[in-house]
mmCIF file of N, CA and C and ligand atoms in Angstrom:
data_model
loop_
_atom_site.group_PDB
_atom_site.id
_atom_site.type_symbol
_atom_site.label_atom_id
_atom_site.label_comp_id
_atom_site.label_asym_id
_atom_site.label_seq_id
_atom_site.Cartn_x
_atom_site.Cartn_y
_atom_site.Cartn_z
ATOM 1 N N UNK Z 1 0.757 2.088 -22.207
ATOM 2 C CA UNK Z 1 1.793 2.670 -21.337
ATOM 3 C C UNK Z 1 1.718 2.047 -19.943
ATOM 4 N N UNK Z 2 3.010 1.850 -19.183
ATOM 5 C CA UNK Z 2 2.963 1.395 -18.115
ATOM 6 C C UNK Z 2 2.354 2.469 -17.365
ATOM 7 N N UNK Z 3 2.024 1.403 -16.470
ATOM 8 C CA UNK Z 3 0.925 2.270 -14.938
ATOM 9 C C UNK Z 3 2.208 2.863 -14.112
ATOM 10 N N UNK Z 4 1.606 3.907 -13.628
ATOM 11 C CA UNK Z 4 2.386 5.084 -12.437
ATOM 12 C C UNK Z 4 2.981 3.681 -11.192
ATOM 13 N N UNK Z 5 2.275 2.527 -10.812
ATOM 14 C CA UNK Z 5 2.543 1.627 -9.872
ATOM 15 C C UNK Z 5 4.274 0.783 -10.926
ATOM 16 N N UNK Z 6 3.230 0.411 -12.057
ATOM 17 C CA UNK Z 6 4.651 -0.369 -12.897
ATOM 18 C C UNK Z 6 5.998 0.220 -12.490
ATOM 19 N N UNK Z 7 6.032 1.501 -12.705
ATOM 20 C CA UNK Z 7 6.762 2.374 -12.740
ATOM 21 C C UNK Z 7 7.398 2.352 -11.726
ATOM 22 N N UNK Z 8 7.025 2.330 -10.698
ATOM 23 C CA UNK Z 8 7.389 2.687 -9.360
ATOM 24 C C UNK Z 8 8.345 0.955 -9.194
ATOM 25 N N UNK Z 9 7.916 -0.039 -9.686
ATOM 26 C CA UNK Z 9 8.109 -1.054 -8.887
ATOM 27 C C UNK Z 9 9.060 -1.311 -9.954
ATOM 28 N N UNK Z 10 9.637 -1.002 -10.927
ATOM 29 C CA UNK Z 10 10.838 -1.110 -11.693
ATOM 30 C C UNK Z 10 11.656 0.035 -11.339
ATOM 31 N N UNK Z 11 11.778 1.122 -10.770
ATOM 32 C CA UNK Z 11 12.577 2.021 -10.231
ATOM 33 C C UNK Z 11 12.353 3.139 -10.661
ATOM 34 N N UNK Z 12 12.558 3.179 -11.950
ATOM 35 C CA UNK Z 12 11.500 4.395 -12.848
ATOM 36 C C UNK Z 12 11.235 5.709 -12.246
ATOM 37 N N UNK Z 13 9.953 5.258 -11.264
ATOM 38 C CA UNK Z 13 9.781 6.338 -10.308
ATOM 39 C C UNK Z 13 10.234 6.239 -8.959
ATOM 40 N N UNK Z 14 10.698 6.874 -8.422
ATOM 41 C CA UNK Z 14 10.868 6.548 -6.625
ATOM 42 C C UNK Z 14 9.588 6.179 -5.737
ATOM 43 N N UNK Z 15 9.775 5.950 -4.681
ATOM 44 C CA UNK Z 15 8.902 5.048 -4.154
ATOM 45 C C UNK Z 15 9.437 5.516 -2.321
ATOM 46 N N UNK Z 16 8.892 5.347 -1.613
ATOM 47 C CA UNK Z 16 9.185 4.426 -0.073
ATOM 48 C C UNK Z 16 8.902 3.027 0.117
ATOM 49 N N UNK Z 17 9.841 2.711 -0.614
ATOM 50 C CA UNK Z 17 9.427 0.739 -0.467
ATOM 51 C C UNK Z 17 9.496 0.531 1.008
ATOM 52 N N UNK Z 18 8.531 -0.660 1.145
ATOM 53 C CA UNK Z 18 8.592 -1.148 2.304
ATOM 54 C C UNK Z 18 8.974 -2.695 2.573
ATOM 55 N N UNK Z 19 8.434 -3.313 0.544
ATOM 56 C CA UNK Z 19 8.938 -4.519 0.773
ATOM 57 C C UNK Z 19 8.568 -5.138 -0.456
ATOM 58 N N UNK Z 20 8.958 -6.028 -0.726
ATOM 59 C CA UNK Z 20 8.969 -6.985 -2.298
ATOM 60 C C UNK Z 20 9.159 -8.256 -2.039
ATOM 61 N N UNK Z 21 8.285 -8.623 -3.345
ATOM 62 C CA UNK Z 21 8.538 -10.543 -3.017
ATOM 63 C C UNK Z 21 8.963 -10.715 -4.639
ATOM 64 N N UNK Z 22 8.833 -12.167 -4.950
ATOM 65 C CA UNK Z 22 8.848 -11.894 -6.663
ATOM 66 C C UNK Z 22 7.415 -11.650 -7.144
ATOM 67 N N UNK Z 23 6.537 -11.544 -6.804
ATOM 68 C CA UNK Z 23 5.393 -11.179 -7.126
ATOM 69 C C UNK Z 23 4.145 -9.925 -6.914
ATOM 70 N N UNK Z 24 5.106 -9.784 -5.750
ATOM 71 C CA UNK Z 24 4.313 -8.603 -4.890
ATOM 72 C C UNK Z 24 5.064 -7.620 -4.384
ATOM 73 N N UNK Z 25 4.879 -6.098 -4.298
ATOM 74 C CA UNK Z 25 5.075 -5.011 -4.118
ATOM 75 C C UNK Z 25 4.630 -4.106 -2.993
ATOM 76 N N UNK Z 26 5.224 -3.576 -2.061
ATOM 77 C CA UNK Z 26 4.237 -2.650 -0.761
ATOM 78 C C UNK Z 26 5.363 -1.090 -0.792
ATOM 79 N N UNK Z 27 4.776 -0.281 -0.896
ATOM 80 C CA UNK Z 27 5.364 1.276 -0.359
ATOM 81 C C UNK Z 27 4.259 1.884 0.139
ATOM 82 N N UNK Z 28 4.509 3.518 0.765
ATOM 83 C CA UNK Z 28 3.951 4.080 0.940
ATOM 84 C C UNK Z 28 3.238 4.984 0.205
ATOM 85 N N UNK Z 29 1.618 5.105 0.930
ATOM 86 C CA UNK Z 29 0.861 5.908 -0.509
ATOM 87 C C UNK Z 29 1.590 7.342 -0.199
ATOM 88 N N UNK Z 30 1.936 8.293 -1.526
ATOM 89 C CA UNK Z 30 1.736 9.183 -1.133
ATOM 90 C C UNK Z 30 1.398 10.509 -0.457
ATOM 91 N N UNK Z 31 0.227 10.641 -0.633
ATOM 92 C CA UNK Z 31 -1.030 11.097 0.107
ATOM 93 C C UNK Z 31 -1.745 10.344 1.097
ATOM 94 N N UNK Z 32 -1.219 10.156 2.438
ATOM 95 C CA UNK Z 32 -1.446 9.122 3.350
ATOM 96 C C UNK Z 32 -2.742 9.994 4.159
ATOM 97 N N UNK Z 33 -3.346 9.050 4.387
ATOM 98 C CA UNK Z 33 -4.931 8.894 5.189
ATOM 99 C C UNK Z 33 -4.239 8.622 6.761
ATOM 100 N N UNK Z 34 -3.248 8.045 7.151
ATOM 101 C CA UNK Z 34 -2.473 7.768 8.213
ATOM 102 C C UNK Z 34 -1.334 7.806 8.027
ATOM 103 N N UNK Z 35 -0.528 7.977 9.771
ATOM 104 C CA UNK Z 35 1.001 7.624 9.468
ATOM 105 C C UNK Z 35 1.028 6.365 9.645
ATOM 106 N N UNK Z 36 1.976 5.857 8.081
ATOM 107 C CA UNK Z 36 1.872 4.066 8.001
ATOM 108 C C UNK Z 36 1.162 3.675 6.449
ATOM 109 N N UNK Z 37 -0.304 4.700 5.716
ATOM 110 C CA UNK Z 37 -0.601 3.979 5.173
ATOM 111 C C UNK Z 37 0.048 3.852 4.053
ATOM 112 N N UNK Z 38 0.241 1.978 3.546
ATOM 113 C CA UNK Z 38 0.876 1.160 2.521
ATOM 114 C C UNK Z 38 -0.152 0.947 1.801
ATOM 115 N N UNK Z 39 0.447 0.864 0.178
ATOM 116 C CA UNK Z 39 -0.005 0.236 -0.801
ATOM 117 C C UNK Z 39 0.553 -0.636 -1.247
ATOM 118 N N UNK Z 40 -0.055 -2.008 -1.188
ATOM 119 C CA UNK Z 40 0.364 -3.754 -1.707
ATOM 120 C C UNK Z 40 -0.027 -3.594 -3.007
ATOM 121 N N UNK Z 41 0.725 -4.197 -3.948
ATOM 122 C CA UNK Z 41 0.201 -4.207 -5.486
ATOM 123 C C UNK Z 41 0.722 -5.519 -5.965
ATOM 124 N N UNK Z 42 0.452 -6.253 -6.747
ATOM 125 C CA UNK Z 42 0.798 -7.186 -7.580
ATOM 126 C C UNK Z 42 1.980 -6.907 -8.546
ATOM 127 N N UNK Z 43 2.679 -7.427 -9.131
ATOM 128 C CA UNK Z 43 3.904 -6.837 -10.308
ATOM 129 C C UNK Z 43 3.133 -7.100 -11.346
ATOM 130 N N UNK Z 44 2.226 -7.824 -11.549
ATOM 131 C CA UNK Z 44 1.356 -7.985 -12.640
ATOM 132 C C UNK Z 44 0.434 -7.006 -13.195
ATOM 133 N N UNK Z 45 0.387 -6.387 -13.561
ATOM 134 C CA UNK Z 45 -0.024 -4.876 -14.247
ATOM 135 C C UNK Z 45 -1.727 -5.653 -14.821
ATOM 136 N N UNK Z 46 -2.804 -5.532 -13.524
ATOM 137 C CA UNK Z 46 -3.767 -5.742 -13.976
ATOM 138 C C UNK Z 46 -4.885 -4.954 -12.949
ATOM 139 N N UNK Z 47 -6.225 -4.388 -14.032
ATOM 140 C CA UNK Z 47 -6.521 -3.394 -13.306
ATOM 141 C C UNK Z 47 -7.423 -3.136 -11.893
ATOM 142 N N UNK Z 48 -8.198 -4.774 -12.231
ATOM 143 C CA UNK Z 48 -9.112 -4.551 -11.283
ATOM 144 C C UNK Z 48 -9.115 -6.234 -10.375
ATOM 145 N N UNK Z 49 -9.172 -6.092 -9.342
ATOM 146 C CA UNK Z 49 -8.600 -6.788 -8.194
ATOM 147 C C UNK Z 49 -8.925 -8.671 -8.571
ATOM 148 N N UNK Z 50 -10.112 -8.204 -9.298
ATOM 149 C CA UNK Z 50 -10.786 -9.588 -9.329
ATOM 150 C C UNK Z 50 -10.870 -10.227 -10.700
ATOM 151 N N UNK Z 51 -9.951 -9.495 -11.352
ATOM 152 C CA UNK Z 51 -9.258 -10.403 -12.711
ATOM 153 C C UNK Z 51 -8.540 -10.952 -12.344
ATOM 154 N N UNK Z 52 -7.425 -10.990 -11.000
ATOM 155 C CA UNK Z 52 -6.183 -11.403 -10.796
ATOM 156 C C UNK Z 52 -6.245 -13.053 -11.393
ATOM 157 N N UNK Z 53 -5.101 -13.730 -11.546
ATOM 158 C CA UNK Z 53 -5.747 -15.031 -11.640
ATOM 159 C C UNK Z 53 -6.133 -15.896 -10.136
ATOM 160 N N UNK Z 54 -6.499 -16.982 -9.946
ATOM 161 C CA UNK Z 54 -6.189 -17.108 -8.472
ATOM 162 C C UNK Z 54 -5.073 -17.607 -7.863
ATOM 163 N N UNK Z 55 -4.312 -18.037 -8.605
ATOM 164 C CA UNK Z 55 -2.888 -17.819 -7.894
ATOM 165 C C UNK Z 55 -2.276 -16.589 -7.643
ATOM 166 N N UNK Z 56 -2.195 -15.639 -8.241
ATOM 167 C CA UNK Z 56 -1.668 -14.166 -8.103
ATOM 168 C C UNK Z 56 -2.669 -13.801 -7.104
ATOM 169 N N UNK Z 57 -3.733 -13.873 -6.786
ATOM 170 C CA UNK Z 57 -4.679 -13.330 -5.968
ATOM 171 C C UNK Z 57 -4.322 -13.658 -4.473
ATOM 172 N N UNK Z 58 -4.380 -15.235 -4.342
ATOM 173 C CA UNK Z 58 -3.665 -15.912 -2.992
ATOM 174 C C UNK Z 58 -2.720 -15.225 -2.909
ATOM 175 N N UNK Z 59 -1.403 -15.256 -3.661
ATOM 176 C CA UNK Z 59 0.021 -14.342 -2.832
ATOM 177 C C UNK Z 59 -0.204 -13.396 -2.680
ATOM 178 N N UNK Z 60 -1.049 -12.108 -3.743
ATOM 179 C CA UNK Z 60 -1.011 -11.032 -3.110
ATOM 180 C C UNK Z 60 -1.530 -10.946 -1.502
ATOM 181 N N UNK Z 61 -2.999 -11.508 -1.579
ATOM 182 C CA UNK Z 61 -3.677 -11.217 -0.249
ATOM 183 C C UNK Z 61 -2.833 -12.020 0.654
ATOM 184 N N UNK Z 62 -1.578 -12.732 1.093
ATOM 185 C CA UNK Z 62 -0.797 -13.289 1.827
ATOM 186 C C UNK Z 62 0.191 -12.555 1.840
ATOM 187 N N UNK Z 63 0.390 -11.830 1.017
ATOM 188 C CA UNK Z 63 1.860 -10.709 0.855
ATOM 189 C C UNK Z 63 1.053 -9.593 1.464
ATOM 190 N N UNK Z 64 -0.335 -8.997 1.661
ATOM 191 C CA UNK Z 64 -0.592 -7.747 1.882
ATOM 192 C C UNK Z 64 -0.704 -8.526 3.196
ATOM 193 N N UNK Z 65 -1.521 -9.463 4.133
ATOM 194 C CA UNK Z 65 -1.510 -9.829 5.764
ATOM 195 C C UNK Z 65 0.079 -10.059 6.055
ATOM 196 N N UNK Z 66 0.728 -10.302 5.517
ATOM 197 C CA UNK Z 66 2.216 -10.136 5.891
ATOM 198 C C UNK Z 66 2.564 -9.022 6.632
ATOM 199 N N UNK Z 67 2.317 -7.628 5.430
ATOM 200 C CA UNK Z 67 2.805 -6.304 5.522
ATOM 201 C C UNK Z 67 1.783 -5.499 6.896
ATOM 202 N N UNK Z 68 0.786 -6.365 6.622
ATOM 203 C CA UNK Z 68 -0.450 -5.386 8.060
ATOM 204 C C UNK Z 68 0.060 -6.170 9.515
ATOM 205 N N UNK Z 69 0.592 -7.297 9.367
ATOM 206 C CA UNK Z 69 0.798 -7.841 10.580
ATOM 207 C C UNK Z 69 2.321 -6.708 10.989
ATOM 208 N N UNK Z 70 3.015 -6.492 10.295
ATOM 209 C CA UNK Z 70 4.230 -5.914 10.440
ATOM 210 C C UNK Z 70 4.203 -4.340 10.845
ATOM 211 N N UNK Z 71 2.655 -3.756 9.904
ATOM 212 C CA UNK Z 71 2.716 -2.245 10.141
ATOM 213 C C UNK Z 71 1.527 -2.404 11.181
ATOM 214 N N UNK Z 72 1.121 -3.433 11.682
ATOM 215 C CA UNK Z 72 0.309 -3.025 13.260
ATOM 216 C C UNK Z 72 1.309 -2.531 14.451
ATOM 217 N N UNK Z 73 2.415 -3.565 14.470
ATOM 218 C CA UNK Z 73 3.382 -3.505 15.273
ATOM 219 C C UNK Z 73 4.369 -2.483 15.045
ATOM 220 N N UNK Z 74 4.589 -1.592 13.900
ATOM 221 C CA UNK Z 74 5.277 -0.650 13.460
ATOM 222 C C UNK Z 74 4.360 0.944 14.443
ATOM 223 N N UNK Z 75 3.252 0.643 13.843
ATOM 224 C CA UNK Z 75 2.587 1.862 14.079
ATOM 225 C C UNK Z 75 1.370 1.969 15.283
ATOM 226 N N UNK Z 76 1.549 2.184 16.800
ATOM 227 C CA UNK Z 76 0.272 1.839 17.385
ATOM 228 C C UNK Z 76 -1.277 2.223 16.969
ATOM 229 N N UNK Z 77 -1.636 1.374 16.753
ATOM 230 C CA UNK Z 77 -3.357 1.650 16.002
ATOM 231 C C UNK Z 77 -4.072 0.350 16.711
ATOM 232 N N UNK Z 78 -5.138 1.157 16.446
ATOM 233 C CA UNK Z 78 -6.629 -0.253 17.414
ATOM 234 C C UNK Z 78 -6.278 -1.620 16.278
ATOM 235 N N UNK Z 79 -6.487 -1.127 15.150
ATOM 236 C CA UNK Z 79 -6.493 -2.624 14.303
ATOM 237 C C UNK Z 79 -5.971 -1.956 13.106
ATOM 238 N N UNK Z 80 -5.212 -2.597 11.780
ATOM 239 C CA UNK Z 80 -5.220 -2.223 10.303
ATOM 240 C C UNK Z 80 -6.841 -2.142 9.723
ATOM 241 N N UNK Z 81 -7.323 -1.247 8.643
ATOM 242 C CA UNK Z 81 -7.919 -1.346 8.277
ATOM 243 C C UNK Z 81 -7.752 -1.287 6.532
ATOM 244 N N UNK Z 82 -8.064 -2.028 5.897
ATOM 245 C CA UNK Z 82 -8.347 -3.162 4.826
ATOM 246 C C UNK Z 82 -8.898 -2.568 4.032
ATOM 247 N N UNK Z 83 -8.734 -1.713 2.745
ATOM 248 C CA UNK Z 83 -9.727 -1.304 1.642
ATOM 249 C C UNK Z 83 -9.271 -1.417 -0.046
ATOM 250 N N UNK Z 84 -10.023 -1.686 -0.730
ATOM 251 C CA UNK Z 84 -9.409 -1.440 -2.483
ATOM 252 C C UNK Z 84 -10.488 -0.466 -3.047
ATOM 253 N N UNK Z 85 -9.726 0.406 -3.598
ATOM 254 C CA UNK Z 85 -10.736 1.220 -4.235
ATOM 255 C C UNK Z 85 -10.086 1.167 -5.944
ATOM 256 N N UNK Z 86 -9.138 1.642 -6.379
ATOM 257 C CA UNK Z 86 -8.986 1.932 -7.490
ATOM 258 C C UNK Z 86 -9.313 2.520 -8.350
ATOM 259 N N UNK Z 87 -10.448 3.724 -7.813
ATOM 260 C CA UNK Z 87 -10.569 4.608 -9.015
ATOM 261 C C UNK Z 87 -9.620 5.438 -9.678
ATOM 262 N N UNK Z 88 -8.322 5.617 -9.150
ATOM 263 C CA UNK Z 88 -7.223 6.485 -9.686
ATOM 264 C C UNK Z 88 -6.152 6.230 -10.067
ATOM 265 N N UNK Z 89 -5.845 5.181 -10.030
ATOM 266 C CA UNK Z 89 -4.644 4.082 -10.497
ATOM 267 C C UNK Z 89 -5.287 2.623 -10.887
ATOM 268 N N UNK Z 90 -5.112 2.955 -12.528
ATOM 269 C CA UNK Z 90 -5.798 1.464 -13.033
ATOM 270 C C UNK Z 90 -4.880 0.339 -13.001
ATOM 271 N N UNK Z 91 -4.205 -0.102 -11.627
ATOM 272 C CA UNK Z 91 -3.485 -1.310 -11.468
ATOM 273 C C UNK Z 91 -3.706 -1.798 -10.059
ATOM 274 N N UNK Z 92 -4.035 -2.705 -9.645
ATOM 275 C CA UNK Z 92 -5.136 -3.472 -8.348
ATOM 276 C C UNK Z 92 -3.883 -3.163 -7.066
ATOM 277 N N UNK Z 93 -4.499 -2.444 -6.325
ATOM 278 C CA UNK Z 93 -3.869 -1.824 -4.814
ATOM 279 C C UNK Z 93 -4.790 -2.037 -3.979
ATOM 280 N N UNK Z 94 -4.374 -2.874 -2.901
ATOM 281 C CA UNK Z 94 -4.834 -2.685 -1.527
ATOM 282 C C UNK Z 94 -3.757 -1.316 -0.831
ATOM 283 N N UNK Z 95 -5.295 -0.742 -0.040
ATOM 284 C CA UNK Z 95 -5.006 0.337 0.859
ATOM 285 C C UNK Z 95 -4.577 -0.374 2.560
ATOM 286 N N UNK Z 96 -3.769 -0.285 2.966
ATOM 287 C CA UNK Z 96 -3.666 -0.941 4.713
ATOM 288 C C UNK Z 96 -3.167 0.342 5.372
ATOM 289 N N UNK Z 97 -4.261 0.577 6.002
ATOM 290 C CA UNK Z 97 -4.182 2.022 6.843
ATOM 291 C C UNK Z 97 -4.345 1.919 8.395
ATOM 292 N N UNK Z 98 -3.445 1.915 9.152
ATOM 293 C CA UNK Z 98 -3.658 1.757 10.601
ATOM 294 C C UNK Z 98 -4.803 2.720 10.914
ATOM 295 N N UNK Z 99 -5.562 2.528 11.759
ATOM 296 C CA UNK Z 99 -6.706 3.183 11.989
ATOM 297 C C UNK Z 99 -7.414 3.108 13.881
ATOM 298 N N UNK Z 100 -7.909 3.682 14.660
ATOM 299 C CA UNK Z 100 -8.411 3.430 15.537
ATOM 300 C C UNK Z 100 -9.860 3.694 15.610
ATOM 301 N N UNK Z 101 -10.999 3.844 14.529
ATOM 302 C CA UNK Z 101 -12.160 4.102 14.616
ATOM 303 C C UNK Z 101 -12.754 4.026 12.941
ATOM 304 N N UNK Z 102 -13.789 3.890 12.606
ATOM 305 C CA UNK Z 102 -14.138 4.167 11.096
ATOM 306 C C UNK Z 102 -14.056 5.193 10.513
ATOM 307 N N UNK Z 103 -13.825 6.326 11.248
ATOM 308 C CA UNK Z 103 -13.551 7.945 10.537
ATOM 309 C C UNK Z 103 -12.067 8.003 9.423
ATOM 310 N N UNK Z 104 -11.231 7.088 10.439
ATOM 311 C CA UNK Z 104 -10.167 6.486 9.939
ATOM 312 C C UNK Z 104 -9.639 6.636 8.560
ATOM 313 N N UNK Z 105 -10.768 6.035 8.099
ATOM 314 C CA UNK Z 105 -11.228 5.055 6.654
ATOM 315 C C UNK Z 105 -11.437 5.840 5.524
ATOM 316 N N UNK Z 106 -12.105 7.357 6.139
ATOM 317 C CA UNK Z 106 -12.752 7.625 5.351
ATOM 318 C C UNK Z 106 -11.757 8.771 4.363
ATOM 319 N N UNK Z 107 -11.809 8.343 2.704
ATOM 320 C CA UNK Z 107 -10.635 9.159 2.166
ATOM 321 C C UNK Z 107 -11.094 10.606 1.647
ATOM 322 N N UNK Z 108 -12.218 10.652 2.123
ATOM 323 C CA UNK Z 108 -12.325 12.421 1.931
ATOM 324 C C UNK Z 108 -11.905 13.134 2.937
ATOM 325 N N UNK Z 109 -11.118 12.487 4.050
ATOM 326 C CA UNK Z 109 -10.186 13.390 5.087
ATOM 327 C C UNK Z 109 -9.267 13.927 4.748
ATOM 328 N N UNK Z 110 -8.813 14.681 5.024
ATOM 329 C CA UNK Z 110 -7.324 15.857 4.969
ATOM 330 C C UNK Z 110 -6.616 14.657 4.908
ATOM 331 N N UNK Z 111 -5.390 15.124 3.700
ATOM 332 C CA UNK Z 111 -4.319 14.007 3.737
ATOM 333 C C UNK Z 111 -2.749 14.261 4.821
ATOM 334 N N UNK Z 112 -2.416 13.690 5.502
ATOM 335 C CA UNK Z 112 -1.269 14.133 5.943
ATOM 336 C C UNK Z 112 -0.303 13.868 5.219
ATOM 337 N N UNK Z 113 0.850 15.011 6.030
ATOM 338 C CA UNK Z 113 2.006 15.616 5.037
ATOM 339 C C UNK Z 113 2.917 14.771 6.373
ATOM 340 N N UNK Z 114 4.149 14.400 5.081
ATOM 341 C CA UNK Z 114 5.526 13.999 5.995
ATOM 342 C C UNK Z 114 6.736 14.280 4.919
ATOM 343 N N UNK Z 115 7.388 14.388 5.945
ATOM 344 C CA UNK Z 115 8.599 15.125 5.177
ATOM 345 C C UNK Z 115 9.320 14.132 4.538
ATOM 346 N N UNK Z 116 10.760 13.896 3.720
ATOM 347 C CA UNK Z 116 11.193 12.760 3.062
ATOM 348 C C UNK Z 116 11.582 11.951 3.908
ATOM 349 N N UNK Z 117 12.102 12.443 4.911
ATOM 350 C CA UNK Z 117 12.874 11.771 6.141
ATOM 351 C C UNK Z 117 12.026 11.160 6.907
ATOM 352 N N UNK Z 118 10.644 11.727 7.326
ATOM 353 C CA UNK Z 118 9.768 11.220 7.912
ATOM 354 C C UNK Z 118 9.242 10.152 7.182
ATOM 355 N N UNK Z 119 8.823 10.042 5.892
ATOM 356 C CA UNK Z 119 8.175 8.917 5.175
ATOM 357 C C UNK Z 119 9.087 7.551 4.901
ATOM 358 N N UNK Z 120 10.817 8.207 4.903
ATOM 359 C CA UNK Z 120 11.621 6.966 4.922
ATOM 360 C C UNK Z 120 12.049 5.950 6.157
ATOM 361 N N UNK Z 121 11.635 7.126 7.645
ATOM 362 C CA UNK Z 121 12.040 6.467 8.719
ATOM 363 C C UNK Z 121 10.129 5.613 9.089
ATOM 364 N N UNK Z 122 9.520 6.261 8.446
ATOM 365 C CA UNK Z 122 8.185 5.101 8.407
ATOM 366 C C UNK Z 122 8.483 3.859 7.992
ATOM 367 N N UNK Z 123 8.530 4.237 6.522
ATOM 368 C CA UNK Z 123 8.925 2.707 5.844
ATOM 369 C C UNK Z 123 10.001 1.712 6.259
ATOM 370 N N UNK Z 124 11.201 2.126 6.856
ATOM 371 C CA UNK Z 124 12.036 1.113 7.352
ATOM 372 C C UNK Z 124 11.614 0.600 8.662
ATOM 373 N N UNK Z 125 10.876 1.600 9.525
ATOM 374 C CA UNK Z 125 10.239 0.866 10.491
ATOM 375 C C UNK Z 125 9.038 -0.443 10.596
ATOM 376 N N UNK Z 126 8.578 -0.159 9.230
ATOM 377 C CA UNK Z 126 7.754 -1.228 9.391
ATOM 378 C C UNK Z 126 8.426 -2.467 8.654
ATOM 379 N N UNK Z 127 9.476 -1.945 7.997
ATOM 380 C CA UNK Z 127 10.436 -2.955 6.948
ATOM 381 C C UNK Z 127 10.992 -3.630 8.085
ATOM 382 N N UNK Z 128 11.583 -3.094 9.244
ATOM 383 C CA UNK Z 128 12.288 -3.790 10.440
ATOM 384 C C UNK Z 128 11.541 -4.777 11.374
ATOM 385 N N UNK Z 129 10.246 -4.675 10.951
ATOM 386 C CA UNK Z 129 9.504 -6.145 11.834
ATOM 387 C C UNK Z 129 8.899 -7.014 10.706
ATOM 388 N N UNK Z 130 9.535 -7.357 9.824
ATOM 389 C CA UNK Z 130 9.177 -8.288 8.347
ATOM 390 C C UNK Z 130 9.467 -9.343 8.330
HETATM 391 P P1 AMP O 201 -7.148 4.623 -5.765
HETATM 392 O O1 AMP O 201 -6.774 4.190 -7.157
HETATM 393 O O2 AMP O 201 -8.423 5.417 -5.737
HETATM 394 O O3 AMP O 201 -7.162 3.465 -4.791
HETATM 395 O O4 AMP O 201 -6.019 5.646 -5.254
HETATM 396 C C1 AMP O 201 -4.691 5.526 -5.640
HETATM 397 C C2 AMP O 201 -3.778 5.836 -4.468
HETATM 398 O O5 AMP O 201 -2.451 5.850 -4.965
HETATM 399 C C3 AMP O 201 -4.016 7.206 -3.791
HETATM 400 O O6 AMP O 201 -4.195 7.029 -2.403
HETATM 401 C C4 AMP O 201 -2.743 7.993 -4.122
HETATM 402 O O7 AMP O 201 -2.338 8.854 -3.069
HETATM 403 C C5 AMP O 201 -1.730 6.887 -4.350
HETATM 404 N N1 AMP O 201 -0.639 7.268 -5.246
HETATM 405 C C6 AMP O 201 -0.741 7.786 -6.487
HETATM 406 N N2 AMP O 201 0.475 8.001 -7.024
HETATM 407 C C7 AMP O 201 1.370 7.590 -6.080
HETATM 408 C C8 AMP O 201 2.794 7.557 -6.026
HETATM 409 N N3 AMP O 201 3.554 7.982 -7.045
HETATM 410 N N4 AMP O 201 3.385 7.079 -4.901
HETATM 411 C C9 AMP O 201 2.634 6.644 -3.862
HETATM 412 N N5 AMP O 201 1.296 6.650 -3.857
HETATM 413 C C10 AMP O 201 0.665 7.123 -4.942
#
């Protein structure tokens, strides 16, 4: 069965896209750790970051510094901060979470809530410096 990400990036499920290439995918996570944080995914439905091949690997990680250069300037934060975890979605996601300290980072924090309107006027804002 396709992954909850597949899904999302064929329309399937809704999303807050932020941006697409032919290879690569960015919306907003759900359950955001920050206002801003994106998930970059590959369209290639594979689970763990470092199977990618290395061509799919290069564009993604050039498609995800794309999207952090865009949501630094979207969202004021000290720096993006950079993580893959994947224990809950078996299809390879970088986390890019604006952040101003390492507490930031950490995903056993309270998740913030935004309303639909709020999560769509996120995503086009960072879609508007792309
Ligand atoms: P992990 O696999 O541990 O890196 O976590 C998966 C991330 O995907 C979590 O931060 C979830 O909030 C996020 N997530 C799961 N389902 C969705 C969805 N339908 N839309 C956006 N984000 C999602």
């Amino acid at each position: 069965m396709a992954s909850i990400f597949s899904r999302i990036i064929t329309g399937e499920i809704p999303c807050y896209k932020v941006a697409e290439s032919e290879t690569c995918f960015a919306f907003l996570d759900i359950n955001p750790l920050a206002k801003g944080h994106v998930l970059v995914v590959p369209k290639i439905e594979v689970d763990y970051i470092f199977d990618l091949e290395e061509e799919t690997y290069i564009e993604f990680q050039l498609f995800a510094k794309n999207i952090a250069i865009a949501l630094k300037k979207a969202i004021p934060c000290e720096r993006i901060g950079v993580t893959v975890i994947g224990l809950e979605v078996p299809h390879t996601h970088i986390h890019l979470i604006p952040i101003n300290g390492v507490n930031d980072m950490n995903f056993t924090n309270k998740k913030i809530h935004f309303t639909k309107e709020e999560f769509e006027e996120i995503a086009s804002s960072i879609a508007s410096f792309l």
